[in-house]
Every structure is written in structure tokens, then in C-alpha cells.
Amino acid sequence: MAAVGEKLPRGRYGRTADERADRKLRIVGAVLGACMLALVGWFGYDYVAGTRISAEVIKFDVMEGVDEVQVHLEVRKDAGAAGSCTVRALAEDGAEVGRLDVAIGQEGENRIDEVVKIRTTRQATSAELMGCNAA
């Protein structure tokens, strides 16, 4: 006598255990993927919308014979935002020779141009913006 296959007719008695497990894994994967996408979206929105003050150094002028650097800052902010920006002066060897925290708090303005003076411990060659923080 020939051996008869013991498989059930396909589709007659519902899904097999393997098919049910595959379906559950697909559902779990889709839910985890959607959660991950939502989390990345939230972090992206918070990064973009959370930045209330930003600035850049337009130019700087190293004063010869005087231990001082003049820095021209352009600050962009929300109308009601206040905070501070940190600027530092660097010597030729890269050492920090001066630092200044500039208070930003003019109400109702979105863009502020400001020239600040950084006193230095010795002759500086450049100036850079370290960053801005909202209060």
C-alpha cells in the first residue's frame, strides 16, 4: 500500500499554526514600526520647533594693541523669547583668551544686530559663537 499524505486540504480548516504566527509577527512589526516612526517624528518636531534663539557671527574685528575683540552678532528669535548667547575669542595657538555671555531679551523683535566687545587676556586672532540658550 502506498503512503497517503497526512496534510489537510488547504483552506478547509483555517490557518495553520505557522501562518497564525507569521500573521502575529507582521502585526507586531507594523505596530513597532509605527511607534518608531512616531518617535522620530516627535524628536524632529521638538528639535525644529524648540529652537527659539539662533545667532551667527557676521564679522569680528581684532583691535591691534588692545586686548579686545569686537564681534557683530545677528540674532534671530521668537518675538517673546529671551536668553543668552556665548561668544569666545581665540588666540593664534587656539587657546581661549576671552569669553562673553550676551543677554538677548528685546521684546517684540525677531531679528537683532548687536556689536559686542570681548575683553581678552592676550592678543586674539579670531572669535566664534559657542551657542545660544533660551531662558
mmCIF file of C-alpha atoms in Angstrom:
data_model
loop_
_atom_site.group_PDB
_atom_site.id
_atom_site.type_symbol
_atom_site.label_atom_id
_atom_site.label_comp_id
_atom_site.label_asym_id
_atom_site.label_seq_id
_atom_site.Cartn_x
_atom_site.Cartn_y
_atom_site.Cartn_z
ATOM 1 C CA MET A 1 0.000 0.000 0.000
ATOM 2 C CA ALA A 2 1.163 3.469 -0.825
ATOM 3 C CA ALA A 3 1.604 6.066 1.847
ATOM 4 C CA VAL A 4 -1.058 8.710 1.746
ATOM 5 C CA GLY A 5 -0.063 12.297 2.676
ATOM 6 C CA GLU A 6 -1.434 13.351 6.002
ATOM 7 C CA LYS A 7 -1.779 17.039 5.145
ATOM 8 C CA LEU A 8 -5.177 18.593 5.444
ATOM 9 C CA PRO A 9 -6.756 20.170 2.384
ATOM 10 C CA ARG A 10 -5.566 23.755 2.048
ATOM 11 C CA GLY A 11 -8.087 26.397 3.180
ATOM 12 C CA ARG A 12 -10.580 23.885 4.519
ATOM 13 C CA TYR A 13 -9.823 24.073 8.264
ATOM 14 C CA GLY A 14 -8.461 27.621 8.674
ATOM 15 C CA ARG A 15 -4.853 28.748 9.010
ATOM 16 C CA THR A 16 -2.051 26.532 10.211
ATOM 17 C CA ALA A 17 -0.049 27.364 13.331
ATOM 18 C CA ASP A 18 2.814 28.714 11.188
ATOM 19 C CA GLU A 19 0.515 31.030 9.266
ATOM 20 C CA ARG A 20 -1.015 32.345 12.506
ATOM 21 C CA ALA A 21 2.456 33.001 13.953
ATOM 22 C CA ASP A 22 3.527 34.798 10.761
ATOM 23 C CA ARG A 23 0.445 36.997 10.910
ATOM 24 C CA LYS A 24 1.107 37.889 14.562
ATOM 25 C CA LEU A 25 4.734 38.756 13.781
ATOM 26 C CA ARG A 26 3.633 41.027 10.922
ATOM 27 C CA ILE A 27 1.154 42.828 13.193
ATOM 28 C CA VAL A 28 3.734 43.268 15.964
ATOM 29 C CA GLY A 29 6.309 44.521 13.423
ATOM 30 C CA ALA A 30 3.854 47.015 11.948
ATOM 31 C CA VAL A 31 2.924 48.369 15.393
ATOM 32 C CA LEU A 32 6.580 48.707 16.440
ATOM 33 C CA GLY A 33 7.436 50.372 13.127
ATOM 34 C CA ALA A 34 4.599 52.878 13.540
ATOM 35 C CA CYS A 35 5.729 53.644 17.108
ATOM 36 C CA MET A 36 9.318 54.170 15.947
ATOM 37 C CA LEU A 37 8.177 56.467 13.142
ATOM 38 C CA ALA A 38 6.056 58.493 15.583
ATOM 39 C CA LEU A 39 9.010 58.785 17.992
ATOM 40 C CA VAL A 40 11.378 60.007 15.271
ATOM 41 C CA GLY A 41 8.725 62.499 14.123
ATOM 42 C CA TRP A 42 8.283 63.798 17.660
ATOM 43 C CA PHE A 43 12.026 64.295 18.175
ATOM 44 C CA GLY A 44 12.317 66.034 14.809
ATOM 45 C CA TYR A 45 9.434 68.386 15.577
ATOM 46 C CA ASP A 46 10.809 69.168 19.025
ATOM 47 C CA TYR A 47 14.251 69.930 17.563
ATOM 48 C CA VAL A 48 12.885 72.301 14.922
ATOM 49 C CA ALA A 49 10.118 73.946 16.962
ATOM 50 C CA GLY A 50 12.082 74.015 20.214
ATOM 51 C CA THR A 51 14.820 76.275 18.857
ATOM 52 C CA ARG A 52 13.708 79.739 19.884
ATOM 53 C CA ILE A 53 17.008 81.633 19.622
ATOM 54 C CA SER A 54 19.690 81.262 16.975
ATOM 55 C CA ALA A 55 22.577 83.528 16.044
ATOM 56 C CA GLU A 56 25.598 83.858 13.823
ATOM 57 C CA VAL A 57 28.765 85.926 13.797
ATOM 58 C CA ILE A 58 28.587 88.348 10.872
ATOM 59 C CA LYS A 59 32.110 89.652 11.371
ATOM 60 C CA PHE A 60 34.719 90.251 14.045
ATOM 61 C CA ASP A 61 37.430 92.861 14.360
ATOM 62 C CA VAL A 62 40.578 92.224 16.395
ATOM 63 C CA MET A 63 41.763 95.503 17.922
ATOM 64 C CA GLU A 64 45.543 95.906 17.480
ATOM 65 C CA GLY A 65 47.449 96.935 20.584
ATOM 66 C CA VAL A 66 44.369 96.482 22.778
ATOM 67 C CA ASP A 67 43.319 93.178 24.308
ATOM 68 C CA GLU A 68 39.823 93.343 22.868
ATOM 69 C CA VAL A 69 37.725 91.872 20.035
ATOM 70 C CA GLN A 70 34.590 93.448 18.589
ATOM 71 C CA VAL A 71 32.033 90.888 17.382
ATOM 72 C CA HIS A 72 28.985 91.680 15.242
ATOM 73 C CA LEU A 73 26.185 89.205 16.060
ATOM 74 C CA GLU A 74 22.941 88.695 14.195
ATOM 75 C CA VAL A 75 20.343 87.051 16.451
ATOM 76 C CA ARG A 76 17.053 85.550 15.230
ATOM 77 C CA LYS A 77 14.431 84.656 17.811
ATOM 78 C CA ASP A 78 10.733 84.371 18.542
ATOM 79 C CA ALA A 79 9.111 87.705 19.400
ATOM 80 C CA GLY A 80 8.652 86.863 23.087
ATOM 81 C CA ALA A 81 11.863 84.872 23.603
ATOM 82 C CA ALA A 82 14.724 85.870 25.887
ATOM 83 C CA GLY A 83 18.019 84.174 26.590
ATOM 84 C CA SER A 84 21.753 84.495 26.091
ATOM 85 C CA CYS A 85 24.439 83.732 23.544
ATOM 86 C CA THR A 86 28.030 82.808 24.404
ATOM 87 C CA VAL A 87 30.877 84.220 22.292
ATOM 88 C CA ARG A 88 34.552 83.480 22.773
ATOM 89 C CA ALA A 89 37.839 84.886 21.492
ATOM 90 C CA LEU A 90 40.706 82.636 20.443
ATOM 91 C CA ALA A 91 44.453 83.230 20.281
ATOM 92 C CA GLU A 92 46.663 82.149 17.382
ATOM 93 C CA ASP A 93 47.543 78.877 19.144
ATOM 94 C CA GLY A 94 43.808 78.037 19.559
ATOM 95 C CA ALA A 95 43.614 78.821 23.260
ATOM 96 C CA GLU A 96 40.559 80.636 24.573
ATOM 97 C CA VAL A 97 41.584 84.132 25.685
ATOM 98 C CA GLY A 98 38.168 85.673 26.322
ATOM 99 C CA ARG A 99 34.507 84.727 26.755
ATOM 100 C CA LEU A 100 31.304 86.759 26.988
ATOM 101 C CA ASP A 101 27.667 85.851 27.638
ATOM 102 C CA VAL A 102 25.451 88.295 25.747
ATOM 103 C CA ALA A 103 21.931 88.736 27.144
ATOM 104 C CA ILE A 104 19.211 88.646 24.472
ATOM 105 C CA GLY A 105 15.892 89.988 25.678
ATOM 106 C CA GLN A 106 14.467 92.722 23.473
ATOM 107 C CA GLU A 107 10.729 92.071 23.454
ATOM 108 C CA GLY A 108 8.795 92.229 20.204
ATOM 109 C CA GLU A 109 11.765 91.951 17.842
ATOM 110 C CA ASN A 110 12.544 88.896 15.713
ATOM 111 C CA ARG A 111 15.979 89.944 14.464
ATOM 112 C CA ILE A 112 18.647 91.806 16.426
ATOM 113 C CA ASP A 113 22.010 93.091 15.175
ATOM 114 C CA GLU A 114 24.392 93.720 18.049
ATOM 115 C CA VAL A 115 28.081 94.581 18.304
ATOM 116 C CA VAL A 116 29.737 93.348 21.500
ATOM 117 C CA LYS A 117 33.251 93.781 22.859
ATOM 118 C CA ILE A 118 35.121 90.840 24.369
ATOM 119 C CA ARG A 119 37.996 91.711 26.674
ATOM 120 C CA THR A 120 40.850 89.245 26.297
ATOM 121 C CA THR A 121 43.790 88.165 28.419
ATOM 122 C CA ARG A 122 46.186 88.493 25.451
ATOM 123 C CA GLN A 123 46.087 89.267 21.731
ATOM 124 C CA ALA A 124 43.286 87.354 19.990
ATOM 125 C CA THR A 125 43.138 86.330 16.334
ATOM 126 C CA SER A 126 39.530 85.184 15.953
ATOM 127 C CA ALA A 127 36.121 84.996 17.581
ATOM 128 C CA GLU A 128 33.415 82.349 17.429
ATOM 129 C CA LEU A 129 29.865 81.803 18.631
ATOM 130 C CA MET A 130 29.597 78.915 21.076
ATOM 131 C CA GLY A 131 25.796 78.776 21.100
ATOM 132 C CA CYS A 132 22.558 80.324 22.329
ATOM 133 C CA ASN A 133 20.151 79.236 25.061
ATOM 134 C CA ALA A 134 16.570 80.328 25.610
ATOM 135 C CA ALA A 135 15.692 81.403 29.131
#
